[in-house]
Amino acid sequence: MKLLMPSLKAVWRVFARLFKRPVTIQYPDQPIPVSSRWRGRIILSRDPDGEERCVACYLCSVACPVDCIALQATEDTQGRRYPEWFRINFSRCIFCGYCEEACPTYAIQLIQDFEMSEYRRTSLVYEKDDLLISGTGKYPEYNFYRVAGVAISGKDKGGAQRESPPVDVRSLLP
Amino acid sequence: MKALPFIVLLLGSLLTISALLIWVERRLLGQWQERYGPNRVGPGGILQTAADVIKLLTKEDWIPPFADKTVFILAPAVVVSAVLLSFAVVPFGPSLVVADLNIGILFLLAVSSLSAYSIVLAGWASNSKYALIGGLRGAAQMFSYEVYMGLSLMGVVMLAGSFRLRDIVEAQQNLWFCIPQLLGVGIFFIAALAETHRLPFDIPEAEAELVAGYHTEYSGMKFGLFFLGEYLGIVLMSSLIVILFFGGWQGPWLPPLVWFGTKTVVVMMLFLLMRATFPRPRFDQLIAFGWTIMLPATLINLLVTAAVILMNRHDVS
């Protein structure tokens, strides 16, 4: 008897749920809002001039805890370093974002896309063609060679932004 | 009405209804738990059960090598045939009944109780510990609810003065028996939950403790038959409750079959609501509940009903 009234109340409360909307998000039909800092698929971005940002410093590859990034550095005629090939094995990637943190040139970035299911494991190995995008990603203004001291053809030492030409130390001699 | 076409029609519609009931249950349970339930196959997911049946039929029909083969195969057939056989005496309308037995209620109680055999046999033949525990629980549960289930109906029988289901419906012309037999409805409803092994009384199945209880070892359509038997049982018990306590096909304006269907659907929803609300009691709690609360309550109900009937009779005094 002690249980009867609470039980009936419970039945009523469950029944009343019939008129509430489900909390389910119908995912494939209804997009899920992800945060702007979401760590999803990895891309390689370009600087505002359309050149590759990646300088093939291997820092991402070193930072990667699961060793899923592999690349080979090379240099072009202008003296810019770039990766000859760049490979990310997404079947290993844990989307920790360490590569993005390690990158000195904002080249490697994690974007909000996470829908990358495949039927074959090998399809998850992304080559440079798959990784490199034509845009600048999260940092539209940033251009590594414009702010860095390194010399390439067309920009000598001291030619970067907020940088003055190198001082000739010998001229200061008495 | 011609017997054979009616029987075929009845069987066909019963199977369809129980298939639909599975879908309705899953959608309603979803709604009651603030989610959607199956809504992908067909409009609103209505073909979900059809997809499930196709899956079950095309699955490997596996019999465990340690099982008792004959009994293992027969057990699921028992539950479906027992429940379908019980429908023979159920009057869906004034003339819509296969066999108008004068001991309809007794036949129904007897045959529908046979489905407990199916659980015990399945548990035994599976030769596995979970199945056996499930089967044993099924048997013990049957002993505890079957007594008050039968007795709770006797009040209705006394009021109607007949065991024939059609007479019982016709005796409710002026007053549905749910009013004088309020306690009886409650008791019979709880007993019906136990009879169909529905939550909260799905103790032989108890997936939280016993994997799947008596049908742990079953796969494919043999499992499907247990499933079907359970849902046919809900349809049977709901229509029985409607016939015994809610005036069967009787009601104003609408044709009898529509009234019967509407009432049955409402009672079926109540079955599903019970599932959505209550947690499963422990095994000993169910038995204690049956013997110490339900049985005395049933007997009191019976005595009071009998006394009231005697008081209102003019030929004795």
Coordinates of C-alpha atoms in Angstrom, one line a residue:
Chain A
M1 CA 0.0 0.0 0.0
K2 CA 2.8 2.3 0.9
L3 CA 4.2 1.8 -2.6
L4 CA 0.9 2.1 -4.5
M5 CA 0.6 5.9 -4.7
P6 CA 4.2 6.6 -5.6
S7 CA 4.0 3.9 -8.2
L8 CA 0.9 5.4 -9.8
K9 CA 2.6 8.8 -9.7
A10 CA 5.6 7.3 -11.4
V11 CA 3.3 5.9 -14.1
W12 CA 1.7 9.2 -14.6
R13 CA 5.1 11.0 -14.9
V14 CA 6.4 8.5 -17.4
F15 CA 3.2 8.9 -19.4
A16 CA 3.5 12.7 -19.4
R17 CA 6.8 12.3 -21.2
L18 CA 4.8 11.4 -24.2
F19 CA 4.2 15.1 -24.9
K20 CA 7.8 16.2 -24.5
R21 CA 10.3 16.4 -27.4
P22 CA 13.0 13.9 -27.5
V23 CA 16.5 15.2 -26.7
T24 CA 18.0 13.1 -29.4
I25 CA 19.9 14.9 -32.2
Q26 CA 19.2 13.1 -35.4
Y27 CA 22.8 13.2 -36.3
P28 CA 23.4 12.5 -40.0
D29 CA 20.3 14.5 -40.9
Q30 CA 20.8 17.1 -38.3
P31 CA 24.3 18.5 -38.0
I32 CA 26.0 18.5 -34.6
P33 CA 27.3 21.8 -33.5
V34 CA 31.0 21.4 -32.7
S35 CA 33.2 24.0 -30.9
S36 CA 35.5 26.2 -32.9
R37 CA 38.4 24.6 -31.2
W38 CA 37.3 21.1 -32.2
R39 CA 40.2 18.9 -33.1
G40 CA 39.3 17.0 -36.2
R41 CA 40.9 16.2 -39.5
I42 CA 44.4 17.5 -40.0
I43 CA 45.2 19.8 -42.9
L44 CA 48.2 21.6 -44.2
S45 CA 47.5 25.3 -45.0
R46 CA 49.1 27.9 -47.3
D47 CA 50.2 31.4 -46.5
P48 CA 48.3 34.4 -47.9
D49 CA 50.5 34.4 -51.0
G50 CA 49.5 30.9 -51.9
E51 CA 52.8 29.2 -51.0
E52 CA 53.0 26.2 -48.7
R53 CA 53.5 27.2 -45.1
C54 CA 55.1 24.0 -44.1
V55 CA 58.9 24.3 -43.7
A56 CA 59.5 20.6 -43.2
C57 CA 61.0 21.1 -39.7
Y58 CA 59.8 17.6 -38.5
L59 CA 58.5 19.1 -35.2
C60 CA 55.0 17.8 -35.8
S61 CA 56.4 14.4 -36.5
V62 CA 58.5 14.4 -33.4
A63 CA 55.6 15.8 -31.2
C64 CA 53.2 13.1 -32.5
P65 CA 52.7 10.6 -29.6
V66 CA 51.5 7.9 -31.9
D67 CA 54.0 8.5 -34.7
C68 CA 51.4 8.9 -37.4
I69 CA 53.1 11.8 -39.3
A70 CA 55.9 11.1 -41.7
L71 CA 57.5 13.6 -44.2
Q72 CA 60.6 14.2 -46.2
A73 CA 62.2 17.7 -46.3
T74 CA 63.6 19.3 -49.4
E75 CA 64.4 22.8 -50.6
D76 CA 63.3 24.7 -53.7
T77 CA 65.3 27.0 -55.9
Q78 CA 64.3 30.0 -53.9
G79 CA 65.7 28.5 -50.7
R80 CA 62.4 27.7 -49.2
R81 CA 62.2 24.4 -47.4
Y82 CA 59.1 22.3 -48.0
P83 CA 58.1 18.7 -47.6
E84 CA 58.8 16.5 -50.6
W85 CA 56.1 14.2 -49.3
F86 CA 53.9 14.4 -46.3
R87 CA 51.9 11.5 -44.9
I88 CA 49.5 11.2 -42.0
N89 CA 48.1 7.9 -41.1
F90 CA 44.7 8.7 -39.7
S91 CA 44.1 5.2 -38.5
R92 CA 46.7 5.9 -35.9
C93 CA 46.0 9.6 -35.3
I94 CA 44.4 10.3 -31.9
F95 CA 43.6 13.9 -32.7
C96 CA 45.5 15.2 -29.7
G97 CA 46.5 18.4 -31.5
Y98 CA 50.2 18.3 -30.4
C99 CA 51.3 18.6 -34.0
E100 CA 49.4 21.9 -34.3
E101 CA 51.0 23.1 -31.1
A102 CA 54.4 22.1 -32.2
C103 CA 54.2 23.7 -35.7
P104 CA 56.2 27.0 -35.8
T105 CA 54.6 28.2 -39.0
Y106 CA 50.9 27.5 -38.4
A107 CA 51.0 25.1 -41.3
I108 CA 49.5 22.0 -39.8
Q109 CA 46.0 22.6 -38.4
L110 CA 43.2 20.6 -37.0
I111 CA 39.8 21.5 -38.4
Q112 CA 36.2 20.7 -37.4
D113 CA 35.6 17.9 -39.8
F114 CA 35.4 14.5 -38.1
E115 CA 33.4 12.5 -40.6
M116 CA 36.2 10.5 -42.1
S117 CA 35.0 6.9 -41.9
E118 CA 36.4 4.6 -44.6
Y119 CA 35.8 1.0 -45.6
R120 CA 39.6 0.2 -45.9
R121 CA 42.3 1.0 -43.5
T122 CA 44.6 2.1 -46.3
S123 CA 42.2 4.8 -47.3
L124 CA 42.9 6.5 -44.0
V125 CA 46.5 7.2 -45.0
Y126 CA 46.4 10.7 -46.3
E127 CA 49.1 12.0 -48.7
K128 CA 50.2 15.6 -49.2
D129 CA 47.7 16.0 -52.0
D130 CA 44.9 15.1 -49.6
L131 CA 46.2 17.2 -46.8
L132 CA 47.2 20.5 -48.5
I133 CA 44.4 23.0 -48.8
S134 CA 44.4 26.1 -50.9
G135 CA 43.4 28.5 -48.1
T136 CA 45.1 29.8 -45.0
G137 CA 43.0 28.0 -42.4
K138 CA 42.7 29.6 -39.0
Y139 CA 45.3 32.3 -39.4
P140 CA 44.5 34.3 -42.5
E141 CA 47.1 37.0 -42.1
Y142 CA 50.1 34.9 -41.1
N143 CA 53.0 34.5 -43.4
F144 CA 56.0 32.8 -41.9
Y145 CA 58.7 34.1 -44.3
R146 CA 57.4 37.7 -43.9
V147 CA 58.0 37.6 -40.1
A148 CA 61.0 35.2 -39.9
G149 CA 64.6 36.2 -40.2
V150 CA 65.6 33.5 -42.6
A151 CA 66.7 34.6 -46.0
I152 CA 65.1 33.4 -49.2
S153 CA 65.3 34.7 -52.7
G154 CA 63.3 37.9 -52.9
K155 CA 63.7 38.6 -49.2
D156 CA 67.1 39.1 -47.8
K157 CA 68.1 39.2 -44.1
G158 CA 66.4 42.2 -42.5
G159 CA 63.6 42.3 -45.0
A160 CA 60.9 40.9 -42.8
Q161 CA 58.2 42.9 -41.1
R162 CA 59.3 44.8 -37.9
E163 CA 62.9 44.0 -38.8
S164 CA 65.7 46.4 -39.7
P165 CA 68.6 45.5 -42.0
P166 CA 71.4 43.7 -40.2
V167 CA 74.0 46.0 -38.6
D168 CA 77.5 45.7 -40.0
V169 CA 79.3 45.1 -36.8
R170 CA 82.7 45.9 -38.3
S171 CA 81.6 49.5 -39.1
L172 CA 81.3 50.2 -35.4
L173 CA 85.0 49.4 -34.9
P174 CA 87.1 52.5 -34.0
Chain B
M1 CA -19.4 -16.8 -40.2
K2 CA -17.5 -19.4 -42.2
A3 CA -15.0 -20.9 -39.9
L4 CA -11.9 -21.5 -42.0
P5 CA -11.6 -18.1 -43.7
F6 CA -12.2 -16.4 -40.4
I7 CA -9.5 -18.4 -38.7
V8 CA -7.0 -17.7 -41.4
L9 CA -7.9 -14.0 -41.3
L10 CA -7.7 -14.0 -37.5
L11 CA -4.3 -15.6 -37.5
G12 CA -3.0 -13.3 -40.2
S13 CA -4.2 -10.2 -38.4
L14 CA -3.0 -11.4 -35.0
L15 CA 0.5 -11.8 -36.4
T16 CA 0.4 -8.5 -38.1
I17 CA -0.9 -6.8 -35.0
S18 CA 1.8 -8.3 -32.8
A19 CA 4.5 -7.3 -35.3
L20 CA 3.1 -3.7 -35.3
L21 CA 2.9 -3.9 -31.5
I22 CA 6.7 -4.4 -31.4
W23 CA 7.2 -1.3 -33.4
V24 CA 4.7 0.7 -31.4
E25 CA 6.3 -0.4 -28.2
R26 CA 9.7 0.6 -29.3
R27 CA 8.5 4.0 -30.5
L28 CA 6.5 4.6 -27.3
L29 CA 9.3 3.5 -25.0
G30 CA 11.6 5.8 -26.9
Q31 CA 9.2 8.7 -26.5
W32 CA 8.8 7.9 -22.8
Q33 CA 12.6 8.0 -22.4
E34 CA 12.9 11.2 -24.4
R35 CA 14.4 9.6 -27.5
Y36 CA 13.0 8.6 -30.9
G37 CA 13.1 4.8 -31.1
P38 CA 13.2 3.1 -34.5
N39 CA 12.3 5.8 -37.1
R40 CA 14.3 4.9 -40.2
V41 CA 12.8 1.9 -41.9
G42 CA 9.7 3.0 -43.8
P43 CA 7.5 5.9 -42.8
G44 CA 8.2 6.5 -39.1
G45 CA 10.0 3.2 -38.9
I46 CA 6.9 1.2 -39.3
L47 CA 8.7 -1.5 -41.3
Q48 CA 11.3 -2.0 -38.6
T49 CA 9.7 -5.3 -37.5
A50 CA 9.6 -6.5 -41.1
A51 CA 13.3 -5.8 -41.4
D52 CA 13.9 -7.6 -38.1
V53 CA 12.0 -10.6 -39.3
I54 CA 14.0 -10.7 -42.5
K55 CA 17.1 -10.6 -40.5
L56 CA 16.0 -13.3 -38.1
L57 CA 14.9 -15.5 -41.0
T58 CA 18.1 -15.2 -42.9
K59 CA 20.3 -15.7 -39.8
E60 CA 22.1 -19.0 -39.2
D61 CA 19.7 -21.3 -37.4
W62 CA 22.1 -22.6 -34.8
I63 CA 21.4 -25.3 -32.4
P64 CA 24.0 -25.7 -29.7
P65 CA 25.7 -29.1 -29.8
F66 CA 25.1 -29.6 -26.1
A67 CA 21.3 -29.0 -26.4
D68 CA 18.6 -31.5 -26.3
K69 CA 17.7 -31.1 -30.0
T70 CA 14.0 -32.2 -30.2
V71 CA 12.9 -30.3 -27.1
F72 CA 15.0 -27.3 -28.1
I73 CA 13.2 -27.1 -31.4
L74 CA 9.8 -27.7 -30.0
A75 CA 9.9 -25.3 -27.1
P76 CA 9.5 -22.1 -29.1
A77 CA 6.6 -23.6 -31.1
V78 CA 4.8 -24.4 -27.8
V79 CA 4.5 -20.8 -26.7
V80 CA 3.2 -19.5 -30.0
S81 CA 0.7 -22.3 -30.5
A82 CA -0.5 -22.0 -26.9
V83 CA -1.2 -18.4 -27.2
L84 CA -2.8 -18.7 -30.7
L85 CA -4.9 -21.5 -29.4
S86 CA -6.2 -19.3 -26.6
F87 CA -7.5 -16.8 -29.2
A88 CA -10.0 -19.5 -30.3
V89 CA -12.4 -18.6 -27.5
V90 CA -11.9 -14.8 -27.5
P91 CA -15.0 -13.1 -28.8
F92 CA -14.0 -10.1 -30.9
G93 CA -17.5 -9.2 -31.6
P94 CA -21.0 -10.5 -31.1
S95 CA -20.5 -13.3 -33.6
L96 CA -16.7 -13.0 -34.2
V97 CA -15.5 -16.0 -32.2
V98 CA -14.0 -19.2 -33.4
A99 CA -15.2 -21.5 -30.7
D100 CA -17.9 -20.2 -28.3
L101 CA -17.1 -22.6 -25.5
N102 CA -19.2 -22.6 -22.4
I103 CA -16.1 -22.9 -20.3
G104 CA -14.2 -20.2 -22.2
I105 CA -12.4 -18.7 -19.3
L106 CA -11.2 -22.1 -17.9
F107 CA -10.0 -23.1 -21.4
L108 CA -8.2 -19.8 -21.7
L109 CA -6.5 -20.0 -18.4
A110 CA -5.5 -23.6 -19.0
V111 CA -4.1 -23.1 -22.5
S112 CA -2.3 -19.8 -21.9
S113 CA -0.6 -21.3 -18.9
L114 CA 0.8 -23.9 -21.2
S115 CA 3.2 -21.3 -22.4
A116 CA 5.0 -21.6 -19.2
Y117 CA 6.0 -25.1 -20.4
S118 CA 7.7 -23.5 -23.3
I119 CA 9.9 -21.5 -20.9
V120 CA 10.7 -24.4 -18.7
L121 CA 11.4 -26.7 -21.7
A122 CA 13.6 -24.1 -23.4
G123 CA 15.5 -23.6 -20.3
W124 CA 16.0 -27.3 -19.8
A125 CA 16.8 -28.2 -23.3
S126 CA 19.3 -25.4 -23.8
N127 CA 21.6 -27.2 -21.3
S128 CA 23.2 -23.9 -20.2
K129 CA 23.2 -22.4 -16.7
Y130 CA 21.6 -19.1 -17.6
A131 CA 18.8 -20.7 -19.6
L132 CA 18.2 -23.2 -16.8
I133 CA 18.0 -20.6 -14.1
G134 CA 15.6 -18.6 -16.4
G135 CA 13.4 -21.7 -16.9
L136 CA 13.3 -22.5 -13.2
R137 CA 12.3 -18.9 -12.4
G138 CA 9.6 -19.1 -15.1
A139 CA 8.2 -22.2 -13.4
A140 CA 8.3 -20.7 -9.9
Q141 CA 6.9 -17.4 -11.1
M142 CA 4.0 -19.3 -12.7
F143 CA 3.1 -20.9 -9.4
S144 CA 3.0 -17.6 -7.6
Y145 CA 0.8 -15.7 -10.1
E146 CA -1.4 -18.4 -11.6
V147 CA -3.3 -18.8 -8.3
Y148 CA -4.4 -15.3 -7.9
M149 CA -4.8 -14.9 -11.6
G150 CA -7.5 -17.5 -11.7
L151 CA -9.1 -16.4 -8.5
S152 CA -9.3 -12.8 -9.5
L153 CA -11.5 -13.8 -12.5
M154 CA -13.9 -15.6 -10.3
G155 CA -15.5 -12.4 -9.2
V156 CA -16.4 -11.7 -12.8
V157 CA -17.7 -15.2 -13.3
M158 CA -19.9 -14.8 -10.2
L159 CA -21.3 -11.5 -11.4
A160 CA -22.0 -12.9 -14.9
G161 CA -23.0 -16.3 -13.8
S162 CA -21.2 -18.0 -16.7
F163 CA -17.8 -19.1 -17.8
R164 CA -18.7 -18.3 -21.4
L165 CA -16.8 -15.2 -22.5
R166 CA -19.7 -14.0 -24.7
D167 CA -22.1 -14.2 -21.8
I168 CA -19.7 -12.2 -19.7
V169 CA -19.6 -9.5 -22.2
E170 CA -23.3 -9.4 -22.5
A171 CA -23.7 -9.3 -18.8
Q172 CA -21.8 -5.9 -18.9
Q173 CA -24.6 -4.3 -20.9
N174 CA -25.4 -1.8 -18.2
L175 CA -22.3 -1.7 -16.1
W176 CA -18.7 -2.6 -17.0
F177 CA -17.3 -5.1 -14.5
C178 CA -14.3 -2.8 -13.9
I179 CA -16.5 -0.8 -11.5
P180 CA -17.7 -3.5 -9.1
Q181 CA -14.5 -5.5 -9.7
L182 CA -12.0 -2.6 -9.3
L183 CA -9.7 -4.6 -7.2
G184 CA -10.1 -7.5 -9.6
V185 CA -9.0 -5.5 -12.6
G186 CA -5.9 -4.4 -10.8
I187 CA -5.0 -7.9 -9.6
F188 CA -5.7 -9.4 -13.0
F189 CA -3.7 -6.7 -14.7
I190 CA -0.7 -7.5 -12.5
A191 CA -1.2 -11.2 -13.0
A192 CA -1.4 -10.6 -16.8
L193 CA 2.0 -8.8 -16.7
A194 CA 3.4 -11.8 -14.9
E195 CA 1.7 -14.2 -17.3
T196 CA 3.2 -12.6 -20.4
H197 CA 6.6 -12.2 -18.6
R198 CA 6.6 -8.5 -19.3
L199 CA 8.6 -6.0 -17.4
P200 CA 8.5 -5.5 -14.5
F201 CA 7.9 -9.3 -14.2
D202 CA 10.3 -10.5 -16.9
I203 CA 12.2 -12.4 -14.2
P204 CA 12.8 -15.5 -16.3
E205 CA 14.4 -13.3 -19.0
A206 CA 16.1 -10.7 -16.8
E207 CA 18.8 -9.6 -19.2
A208 CA 20.6 -7.7 -16.5
E209 CA 21.4 -10.9 -14.6
L210 CA 20.7 -13.9 -16.9
V211 CA 22.0 -12.7 -20.3
A212 CA 18.6 -13.5 -21.8
G213 CA 17.2 -16.1 -19.5
Y214 CA 15.5 -19.1 -21.1
H215 CA 16.2 -18.0 -24.6
T216 CA 19.9 -17.4 -24.1
E217 CA 20.9 -20.1 -26.6
Y218 CA 18.3 -19.4 -29.2
S219 CA 18.9 -17.5 -32.4
G220 CA 17.2 -16.9 -35.7
M221 CA 13.5 -17.4 -36.0
K222 CA 13.4 -19.7 -33.0
F223 CA 14.2 -16.7 -30.9
G224 CA 11.7 -14.8 -33.1
L225 CA 9.0 -17.2 -32.1
F226 CA 9.6 -16.5 -28.4
F227 CA 9.5 -12.9 -29.1
L228 CA 6.3 -13.3 -31.2
G229 CA 4.7 -15.4 -28.4
E230 CA 5.4 -12.7 -25.9
Y231 CA 3.7 -10.0 -28.0
L232 CA 0.8 -12.3 -28.9
G233 CA 0.5 -12.8 -25.2
I234 CA 0.1 -9.1 -24.7
V235 CA -2.6 -8.9 -27.3
L236 CA -4.3 -11.9 -25.7
M237 CA -4.2 -10.5 -22.2
S238 CA -5.3 -7.1 -23.3
S239 CA -8.2 -8.4 -25.2
L240 CA -9.0 -10.6 -22.2
I241 CA -9.0 -7.6 -19.8
V242 CA -11.2 -5.7 -22.2
I243 CA -13.7 -8.7 -22.4
L244 CA -13.8 -9.4 -18.7
F245 CA -13.7 -5.9 -17.3
F246 CA -14.4 -3.3 -19.9
G247 CA -17.4 -4.5 -21.7
G248 CA -15.8 -6.2 -24.6
W249 CA -17.2 -5.0 -27.9
Q250 CA -19.9 -3.0 -26.3
G251 CA -20.1 0.8 -26.7
P252 CA -22.3 3.4 -28.4
W253 CA -22.4 4.4 -32.1
L254 CA -19.3 2.7 -33.4
P255 CA -19.3 -0.9 -34.7
P256 CA -18.5 -3.6 -32.1
L257 CA -15.1 -4.5 -33.6
V258 CA -13.9 -0.9 -33.5
W259 CA -14.9 -0.6 -29.9
F260 CA -13.1 -3.8 -29.1
G261 CA -10.0 -2.8 -31.0
T262 CA -9.9 0.7 -29.4
K263 CA -10.2 -0.7 -25.9
T264 CA -7.6 -3.4 -26.5
V265 CA -5.1 -0.9 -27.9
V266 CA -5.5 1.3 -24.8
V267 CA -4.9 -1.7 -22.5
M268 CA -1.9 -2.7 -24.6
M269 CA -0.5 0.9 -24.2
L270 CA -0.9 0.4 -20.4
F271 CA 1.2 -2.8 -20.7
L272 CA 3.9 -0.8 -22.4
L273 CA 3.6 2.0 -19.9
M274 CA 4.3 -0.5 -17.1
R275 CA 7.4 -1.5 -18.8
A276 CA 8.6 2.0 -19.2
T277 CA 7.9 2.8 -15.5
F278 CA 8.8 0.0 -13.2
P279 CA 12.1 -1.6 -12.4
R280 CA 12.3 -5.4 -12.2
P281 CA 11.7 -6.7 -8.6
R282 CA 14.0 -9.3 -7.2
F283 CA 12.8 -12.9 -7.6
D284 CA 11.9 -13.5 -4.0
Q285 CA 10.1 -10.2 -3.9
L286 CA 7.8 -11.2 -6.7
I287 CA 6.9 -14.5 -4.9
A288 CA 6.4 -12.8 -1.6
F289 CA 4.3 -10.1 -3.3
G290 CA 2.2 -12.8 -4.9
W291 CA 1.5 -15.0 -1.9
T292 CA 1.3 -12.4 0.9
I293 CA -0.3 -9.4 -0.8
M294 CA -2.1 -10.4 -4.0
L295 CA -3.5 -13.7 -2.9
P296 CA -5.2 -12.3 0.3
A297 CA -6.4 -9.3 -1.6
T298 CA -7.9 -11.6 -4.2
L299 CA -9.6 -13.7 -1.6
I300 CA -11.0 -10.6 0.1
N301 CA -12.3 -9.4 -3.2
L302 CA -13.9 -12.7 -3.9
L303 CA -15.6 -12.9 -0.5
V304 CA -16.9 -9.3 -0.7
T305 CA -18.2 -9.9 -4.2
A306 CA -19.9 -13.1 -3.2
A307 CA -21.4 -11.4 -0.1
V308 CA -22.7 -8.5 -2.2
I309 CA -24.2 -10.9 -4.7
L310 CA -25.9 -12.9 -2.0
M311 CA -27.3 -9.8 -0.3
N312 CA -28.8 -8.5 -3.5
R313 CA -30.5 -11.8 -4.3
H314 CA -34.1 -11.9 -3.4
D315 CA -34.8 -15.6 -3.5
V316 CA -32.5 -16.2 -0.5
S317 CA -32.9 -14.5 2.9

